[in-house]
Tab-separated table of C-alpha atoms in Angstrom:
chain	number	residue	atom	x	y	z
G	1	UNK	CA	11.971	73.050	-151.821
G	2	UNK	CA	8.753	73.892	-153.872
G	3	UNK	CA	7.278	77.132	-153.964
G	4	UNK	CA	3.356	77.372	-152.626
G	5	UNK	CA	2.322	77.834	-155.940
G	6	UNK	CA	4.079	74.862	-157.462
G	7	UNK	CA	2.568	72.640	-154.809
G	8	UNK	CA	-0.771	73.862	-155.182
G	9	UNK	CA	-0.435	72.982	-158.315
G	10	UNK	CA	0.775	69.750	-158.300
G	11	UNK	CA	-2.108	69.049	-155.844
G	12	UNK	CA	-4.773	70.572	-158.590
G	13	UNK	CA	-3.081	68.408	-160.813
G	14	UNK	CA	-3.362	64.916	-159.078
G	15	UNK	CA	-6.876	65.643	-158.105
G	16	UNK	CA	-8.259	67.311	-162.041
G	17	UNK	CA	-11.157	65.035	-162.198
G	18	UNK	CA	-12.502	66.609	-158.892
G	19	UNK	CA	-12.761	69.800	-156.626
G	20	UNK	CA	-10.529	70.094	-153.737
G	21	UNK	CA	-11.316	72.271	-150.823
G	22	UNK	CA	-9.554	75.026	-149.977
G	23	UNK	CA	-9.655	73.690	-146.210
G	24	UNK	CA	-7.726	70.550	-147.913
G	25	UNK	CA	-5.456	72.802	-149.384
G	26	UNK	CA	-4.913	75.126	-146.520
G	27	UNK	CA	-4.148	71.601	-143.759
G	28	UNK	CA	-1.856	69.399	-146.826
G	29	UNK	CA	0.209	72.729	-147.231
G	30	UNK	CA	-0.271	74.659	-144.037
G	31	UNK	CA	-1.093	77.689	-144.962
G	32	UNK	CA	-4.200	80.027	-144.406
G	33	UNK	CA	-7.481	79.748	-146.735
G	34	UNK	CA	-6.638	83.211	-147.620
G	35	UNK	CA	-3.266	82.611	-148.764
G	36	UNK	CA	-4.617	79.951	-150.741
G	37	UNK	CA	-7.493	82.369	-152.210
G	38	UNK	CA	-4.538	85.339	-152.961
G	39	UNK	CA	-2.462	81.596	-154.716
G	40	UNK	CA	-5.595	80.825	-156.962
G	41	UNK	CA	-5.815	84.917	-157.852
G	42	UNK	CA	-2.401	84.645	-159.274
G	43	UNK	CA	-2.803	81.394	-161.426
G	44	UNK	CA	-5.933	83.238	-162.860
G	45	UNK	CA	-3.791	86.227	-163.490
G	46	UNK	CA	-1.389	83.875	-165.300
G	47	UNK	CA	-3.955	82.132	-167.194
G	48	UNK	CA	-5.609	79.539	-165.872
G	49	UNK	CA	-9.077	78.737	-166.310
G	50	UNK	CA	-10.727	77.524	-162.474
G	51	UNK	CA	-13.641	76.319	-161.259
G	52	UNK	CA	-14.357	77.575	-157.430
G	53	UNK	CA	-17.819	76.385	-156.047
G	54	UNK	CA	-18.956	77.227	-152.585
G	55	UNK	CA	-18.719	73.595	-150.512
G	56	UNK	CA	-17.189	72.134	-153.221
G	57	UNK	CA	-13.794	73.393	-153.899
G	58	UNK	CA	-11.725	74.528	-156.533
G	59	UNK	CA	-10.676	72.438	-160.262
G	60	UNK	CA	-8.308	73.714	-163.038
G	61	UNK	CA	-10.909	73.773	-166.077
G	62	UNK	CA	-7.462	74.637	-168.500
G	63	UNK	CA	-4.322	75.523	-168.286
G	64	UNK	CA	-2.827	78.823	-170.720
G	65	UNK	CA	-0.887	77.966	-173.769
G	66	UNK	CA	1.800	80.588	-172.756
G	67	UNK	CA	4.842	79.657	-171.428
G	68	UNK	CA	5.506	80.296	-167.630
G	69	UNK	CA	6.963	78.535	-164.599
G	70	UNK	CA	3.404	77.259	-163.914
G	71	UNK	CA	2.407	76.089	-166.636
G	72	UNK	CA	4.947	74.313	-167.597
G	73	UNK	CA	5.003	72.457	-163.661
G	74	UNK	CA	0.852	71.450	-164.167
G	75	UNK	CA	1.645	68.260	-165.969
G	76	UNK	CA	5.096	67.444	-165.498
G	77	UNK	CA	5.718	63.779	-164.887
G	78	UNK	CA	9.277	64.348	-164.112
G	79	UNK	CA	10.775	62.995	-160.579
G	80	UNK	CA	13.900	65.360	-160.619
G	81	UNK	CA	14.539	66.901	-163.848
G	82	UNK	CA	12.668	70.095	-164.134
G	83	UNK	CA	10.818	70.492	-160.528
G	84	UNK	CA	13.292	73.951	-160.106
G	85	UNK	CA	12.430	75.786	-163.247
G	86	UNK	CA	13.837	78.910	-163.713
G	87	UNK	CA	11.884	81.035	-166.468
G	88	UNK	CA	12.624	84.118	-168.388
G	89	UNK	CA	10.429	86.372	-171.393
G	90	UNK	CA	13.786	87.161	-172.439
G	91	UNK	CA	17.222	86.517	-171.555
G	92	UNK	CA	20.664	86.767	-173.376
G	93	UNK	CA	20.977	82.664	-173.229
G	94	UNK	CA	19.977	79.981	-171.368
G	95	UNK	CA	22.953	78.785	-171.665
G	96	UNK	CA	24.705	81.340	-170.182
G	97	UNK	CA	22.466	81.642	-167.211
G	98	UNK	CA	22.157	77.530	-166.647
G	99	UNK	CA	26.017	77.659	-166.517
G	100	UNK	CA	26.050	80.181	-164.005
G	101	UNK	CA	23.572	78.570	-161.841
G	102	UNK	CA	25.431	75.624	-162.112
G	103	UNK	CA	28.641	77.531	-160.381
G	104	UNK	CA	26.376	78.493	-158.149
G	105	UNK	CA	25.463	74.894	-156.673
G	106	UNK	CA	22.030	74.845	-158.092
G	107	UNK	CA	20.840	71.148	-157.653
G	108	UNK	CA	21.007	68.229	-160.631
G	109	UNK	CA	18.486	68.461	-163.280
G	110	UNK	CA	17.402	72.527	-162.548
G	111	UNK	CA	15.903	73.676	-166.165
G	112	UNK	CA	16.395	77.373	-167.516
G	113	UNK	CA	13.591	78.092	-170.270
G	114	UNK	CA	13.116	81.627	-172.151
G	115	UNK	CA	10.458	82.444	-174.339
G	116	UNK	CA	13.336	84.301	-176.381
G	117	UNK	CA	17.201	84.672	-176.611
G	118	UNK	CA	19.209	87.369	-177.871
G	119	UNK	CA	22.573	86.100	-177.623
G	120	UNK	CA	21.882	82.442	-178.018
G	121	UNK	CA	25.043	80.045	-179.161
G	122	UNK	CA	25.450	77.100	-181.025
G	123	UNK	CA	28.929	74.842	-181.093
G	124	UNK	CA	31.630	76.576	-181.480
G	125	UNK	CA	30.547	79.567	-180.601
G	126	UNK	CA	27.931	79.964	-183.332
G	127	UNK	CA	25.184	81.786	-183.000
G	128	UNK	CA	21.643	80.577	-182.968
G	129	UNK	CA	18.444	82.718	-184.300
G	130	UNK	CA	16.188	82.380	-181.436
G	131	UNK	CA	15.472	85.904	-180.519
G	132	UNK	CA	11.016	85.000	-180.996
G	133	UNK	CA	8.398	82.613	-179.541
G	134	UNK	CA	8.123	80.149	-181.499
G	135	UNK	CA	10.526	77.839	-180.899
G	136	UNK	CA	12.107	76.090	-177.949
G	137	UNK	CA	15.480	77.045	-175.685
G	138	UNK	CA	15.759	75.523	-172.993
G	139	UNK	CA	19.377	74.546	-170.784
G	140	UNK	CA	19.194	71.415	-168.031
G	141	UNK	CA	21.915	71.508	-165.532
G	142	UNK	CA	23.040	67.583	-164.718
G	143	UNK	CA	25.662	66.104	-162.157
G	144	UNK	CA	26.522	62.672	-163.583
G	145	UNK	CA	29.250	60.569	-162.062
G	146	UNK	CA	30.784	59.498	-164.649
G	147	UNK	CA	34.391	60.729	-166.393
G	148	UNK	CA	34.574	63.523	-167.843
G	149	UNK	CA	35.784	61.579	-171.448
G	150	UNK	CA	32.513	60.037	-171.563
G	151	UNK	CA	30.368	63.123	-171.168
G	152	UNK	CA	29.758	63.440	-175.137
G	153	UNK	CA	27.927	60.347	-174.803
G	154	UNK	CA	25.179	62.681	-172.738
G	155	UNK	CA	24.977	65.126	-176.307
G	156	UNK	CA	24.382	61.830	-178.076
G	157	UNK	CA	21.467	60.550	-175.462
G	158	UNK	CA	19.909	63.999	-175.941
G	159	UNK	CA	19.827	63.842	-179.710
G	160	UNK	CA	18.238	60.011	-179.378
G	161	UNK	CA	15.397	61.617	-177.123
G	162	UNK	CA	14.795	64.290	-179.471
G	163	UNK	CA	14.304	62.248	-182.203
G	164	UNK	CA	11.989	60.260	-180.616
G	165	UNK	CA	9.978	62.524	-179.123
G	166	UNK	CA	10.194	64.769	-182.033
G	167	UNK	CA	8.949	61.783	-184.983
G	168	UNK	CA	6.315	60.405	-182.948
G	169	UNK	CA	4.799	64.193	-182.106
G	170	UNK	CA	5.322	65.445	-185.869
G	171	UNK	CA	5.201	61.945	-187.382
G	172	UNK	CA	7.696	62.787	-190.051
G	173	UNK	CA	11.263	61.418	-189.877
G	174	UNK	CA	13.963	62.997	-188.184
G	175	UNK	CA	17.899	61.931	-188.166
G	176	UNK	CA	21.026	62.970	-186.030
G	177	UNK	CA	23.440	64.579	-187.794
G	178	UNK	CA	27.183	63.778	-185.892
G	179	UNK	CA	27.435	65.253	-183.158
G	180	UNK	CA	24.802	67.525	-182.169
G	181	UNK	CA	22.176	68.654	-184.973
G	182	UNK	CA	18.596	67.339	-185.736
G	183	UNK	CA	17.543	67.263	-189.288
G	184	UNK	CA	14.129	66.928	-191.591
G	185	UNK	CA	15.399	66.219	-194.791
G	186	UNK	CA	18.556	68.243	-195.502
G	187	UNK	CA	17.890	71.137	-192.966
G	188	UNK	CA	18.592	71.960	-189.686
G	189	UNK	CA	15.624	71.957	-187.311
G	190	UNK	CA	17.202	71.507	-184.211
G	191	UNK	CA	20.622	71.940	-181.891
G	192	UNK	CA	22.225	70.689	-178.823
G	193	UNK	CA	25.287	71.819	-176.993
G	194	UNK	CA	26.916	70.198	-173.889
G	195	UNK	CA	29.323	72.204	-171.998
G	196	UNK	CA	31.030	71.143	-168.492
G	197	UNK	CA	33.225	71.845	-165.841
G	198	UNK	CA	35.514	69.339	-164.547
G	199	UNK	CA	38.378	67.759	-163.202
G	200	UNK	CA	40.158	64.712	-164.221
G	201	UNK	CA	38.497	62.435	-163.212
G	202	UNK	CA	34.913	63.863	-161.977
G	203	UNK	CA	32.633	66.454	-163.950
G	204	UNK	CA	31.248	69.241	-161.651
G	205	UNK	CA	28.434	69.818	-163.515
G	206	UNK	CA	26.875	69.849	-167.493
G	207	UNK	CA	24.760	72.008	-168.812
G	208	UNK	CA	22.941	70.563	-172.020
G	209	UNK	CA	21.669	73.426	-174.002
G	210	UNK	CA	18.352	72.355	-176.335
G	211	UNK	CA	16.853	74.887	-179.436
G	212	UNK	CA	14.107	73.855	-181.512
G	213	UNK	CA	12.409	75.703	-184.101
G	214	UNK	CA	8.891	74.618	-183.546
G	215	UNK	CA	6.333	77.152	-184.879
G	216	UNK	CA	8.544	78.973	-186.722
G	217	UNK	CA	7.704	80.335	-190.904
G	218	UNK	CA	10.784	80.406	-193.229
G	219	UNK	CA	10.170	84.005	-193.561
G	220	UNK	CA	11.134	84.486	-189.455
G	221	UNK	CA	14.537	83.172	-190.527
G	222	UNK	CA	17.490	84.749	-191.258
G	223	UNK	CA	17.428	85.009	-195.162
G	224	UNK	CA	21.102	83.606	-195.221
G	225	UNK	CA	19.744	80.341	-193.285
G	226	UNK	CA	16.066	79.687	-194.936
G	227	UNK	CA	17.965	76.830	-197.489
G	228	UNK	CA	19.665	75.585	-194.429
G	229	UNK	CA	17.170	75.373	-191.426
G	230	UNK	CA	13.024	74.947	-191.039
G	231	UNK	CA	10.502	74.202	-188.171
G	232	UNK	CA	8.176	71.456	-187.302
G	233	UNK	CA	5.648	73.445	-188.603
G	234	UNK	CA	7.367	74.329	-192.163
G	235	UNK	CA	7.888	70.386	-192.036
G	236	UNK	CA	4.213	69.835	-191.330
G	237	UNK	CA	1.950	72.330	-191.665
G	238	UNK	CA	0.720	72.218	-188.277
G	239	UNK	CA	1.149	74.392	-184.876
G	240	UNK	CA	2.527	72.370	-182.035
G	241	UNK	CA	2.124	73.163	-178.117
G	242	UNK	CA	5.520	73.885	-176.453
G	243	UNK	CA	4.622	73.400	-173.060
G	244	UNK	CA	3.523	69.735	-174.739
G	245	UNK	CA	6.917	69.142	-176.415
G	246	UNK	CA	8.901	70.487	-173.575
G	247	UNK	CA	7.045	68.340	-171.056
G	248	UNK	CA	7.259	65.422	-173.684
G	249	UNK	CA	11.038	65.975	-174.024
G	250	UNK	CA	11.278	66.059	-170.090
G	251	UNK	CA	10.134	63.107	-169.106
G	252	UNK	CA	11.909	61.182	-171.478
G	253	UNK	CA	15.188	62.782	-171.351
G	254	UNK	CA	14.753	61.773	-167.389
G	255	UNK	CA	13.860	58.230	-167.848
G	256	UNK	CA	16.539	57.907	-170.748
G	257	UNK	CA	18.913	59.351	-168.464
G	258	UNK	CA	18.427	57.113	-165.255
G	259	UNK	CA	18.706	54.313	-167.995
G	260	UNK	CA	22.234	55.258	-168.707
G	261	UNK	CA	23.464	55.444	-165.396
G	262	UNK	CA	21.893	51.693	-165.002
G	263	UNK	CA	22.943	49.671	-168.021
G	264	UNK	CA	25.700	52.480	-169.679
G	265	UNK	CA	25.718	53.774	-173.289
G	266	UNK	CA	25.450	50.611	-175.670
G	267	UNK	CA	21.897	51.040	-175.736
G	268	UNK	CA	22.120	54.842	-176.631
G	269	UNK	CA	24.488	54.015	-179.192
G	270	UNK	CA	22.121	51.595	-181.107
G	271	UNK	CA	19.543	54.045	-180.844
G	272	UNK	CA	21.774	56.693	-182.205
G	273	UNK	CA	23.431	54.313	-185.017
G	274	UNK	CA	19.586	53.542	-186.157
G	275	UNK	CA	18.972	57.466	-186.510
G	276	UNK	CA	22.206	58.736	-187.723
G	277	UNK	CA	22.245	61.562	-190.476
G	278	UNK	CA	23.851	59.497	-193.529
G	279	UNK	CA	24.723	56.510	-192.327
G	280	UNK	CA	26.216	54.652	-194.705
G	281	UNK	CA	26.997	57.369	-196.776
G	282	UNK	CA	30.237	58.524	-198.437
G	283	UNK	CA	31.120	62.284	-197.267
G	284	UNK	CA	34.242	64.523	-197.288
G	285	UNK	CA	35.606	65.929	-194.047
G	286	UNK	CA	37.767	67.926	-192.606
G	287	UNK	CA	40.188	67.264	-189.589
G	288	UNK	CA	42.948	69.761	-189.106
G	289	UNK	CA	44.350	70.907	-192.676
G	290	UNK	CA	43.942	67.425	-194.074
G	291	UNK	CA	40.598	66.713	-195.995
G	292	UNK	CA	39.408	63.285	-196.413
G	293	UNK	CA	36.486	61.057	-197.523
G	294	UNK	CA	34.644	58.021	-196.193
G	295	UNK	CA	31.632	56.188	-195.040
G	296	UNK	CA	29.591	56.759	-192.100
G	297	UNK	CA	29.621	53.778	-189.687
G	298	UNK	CA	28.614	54.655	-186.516
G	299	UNK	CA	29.740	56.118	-183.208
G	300	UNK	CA	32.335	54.776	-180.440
G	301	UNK	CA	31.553	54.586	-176.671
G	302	UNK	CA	33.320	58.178	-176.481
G	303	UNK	CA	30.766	59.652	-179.014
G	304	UNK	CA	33.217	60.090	-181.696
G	305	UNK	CA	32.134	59.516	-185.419
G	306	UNK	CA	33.795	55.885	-187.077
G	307	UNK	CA	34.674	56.453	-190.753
G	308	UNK	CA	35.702	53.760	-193.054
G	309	UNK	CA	38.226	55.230	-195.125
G	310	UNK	CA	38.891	54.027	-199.068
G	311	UNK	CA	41.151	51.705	-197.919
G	312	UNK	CA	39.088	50.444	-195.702
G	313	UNK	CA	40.091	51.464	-192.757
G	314	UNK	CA	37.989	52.989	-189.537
G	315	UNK	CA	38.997	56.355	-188.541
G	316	UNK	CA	38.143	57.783	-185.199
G	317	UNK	CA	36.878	61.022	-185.624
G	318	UNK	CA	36.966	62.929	-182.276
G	319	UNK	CA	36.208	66.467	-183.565
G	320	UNK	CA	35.997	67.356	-187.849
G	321	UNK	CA	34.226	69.877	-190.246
G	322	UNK	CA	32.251	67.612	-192.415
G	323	UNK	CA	31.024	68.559	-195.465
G	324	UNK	CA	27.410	67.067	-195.439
């Protein structure tokens, strides 16, 4: 159920051409005008900019750029994904915390956002520089019902989103590299990780774990990763607004995602195949102690990467090191 706060705001929010009483306020959420007056105290405290005129009302002039709970509900077209929003300054990793919501029974499509990380993870275990501001790390926790074989194909939706949502905010080009990075040219400006717990046959839960570098200088990075990774704004020159982007990201993730469970993942896979990271390309990769090269040709309905090998042959990789 929604806190007071996040319906007042959604009310603000549907009415932000106009005033609405706090009478209309107090009967729609049944509450006292002086609860309301203490609710609009703490969204100026946080912030926001409003507009309270005697007979009138009160109207959300702006909303603060800073990331919060609030701010990032005043806006959100989302139907499910996002409406429990669980924020955090700091925390160790979204991750971490989405997954143990997740055991916890949280419902399908609660978000975990920090405004910093200090143990933040990549694949394998990796870790991921996100201990500032200025970029993006974020977890969802989803409850598909599909197998738990075809959950990759929920990394490869997210990276199809991203992309999206990512070119047409930046206008530059972004790719997919297999299975889980985003890339501007030939660095790394963005990650995803899917993790799960299942059964057999039926997933209990995944948590798909999101890090952008959004506002981000090369000199913020680690020195050993400032030839290997930038930011939208290195790739630009410009600042973006996170609560935009995350919002952005949101929304489509949700309608991409009701899309699958309607028509399945040939569409995704398309998308995915139009975006890939060297398609087409000859690379070298690793699987197990054997090393290999071949052409990039797409993805399967599982996710994994199809290689045409020199004798022209598709290989089905499920999980390799490849040397982009």
């Amino acid at each position: 159920m929604s806190s007071t706060r996040e319906r007042i705001i959604a009310l603000l929010a549907a009415n932000n051409e106009s005033y609405v009483s706090g009478q209309a306020i107090s009967d729609q959420l049944k509450i006292s005008r002086t609860a309301v007056w203490k609710q609009m105290k703490v969204l100026k405290q946080d912030g926001y900019l409003i507009e309270a005129i005697p007979n009138k009302g009160y109207r959300i002039i702006s909303t603060p750029n800073k990331l919060s709970e609030n701010t990032l509900q005043w806006g959100l077209q989302t139907k499910w994904l996002g409406k429990s929003i669980n924020f955090y300054d700091e925390i160790d990793s979204t991750q971490t915390k989405a997954n143990h919501l997740a055991q916890q029974g949280c419902k399908h499509g609660t978000v975990v956002i920090a405004n910093s990380q200090q143990a933040g993870r990549g694949r394998m275990n990796r870790a991921w520089h996100s201990n500032n501001e200025d970029g993006i790390w974020m977890s969802m926790v989803l409850r598909p019902t599909i197998l738990p074989a075809h959950a990759p194909q929920f990394t490869l939706l997210t990276g199809t989103v991203l992309v999206d949502i990512l070119s047409e905010k930046t206008g530059i080009p972004i790719k997919i590299k297999w299975p889980n990075d985003l890339f501007v040219g030939d660095k790394k400006v963005a990650g995803i990780l899917t993790e799960m717990q299942a059964e057999q046959d039926q997933i209990h839960y995944l948590v798909i774990g999101i890090g952008i570098n959004v506002n981000q200088y090369t000199k913020q990075l680690p020195a050993e990763i400032r030839t290997k990774a930038t930011s939208l704004r290195e790739a630009t020159g410009n600042w973006f607004s996170k609560i935009e982007l995350i919002q952005s990201i949101l929304y489509a993730f949700e309608t991409a995602y009701e899309r699958h469970q309607e028509i399945g993942f040939s569409e995704i896979k398309r998308n995915w195949e139009k975006r890939g990271y060297k398609m087409n390309q000859n690379v070298t990769y690793h699987s197990g102690n054997i090393q290999s090269e071949g052409i990039i040709k797409g993805i399967n309905e599982n996710g994994a990467l199809l290689i045409e090998s020199n004798d022209n042959e598709i290989i089905t990789l499920y999980s390799a090191e490849i040397d982009w």
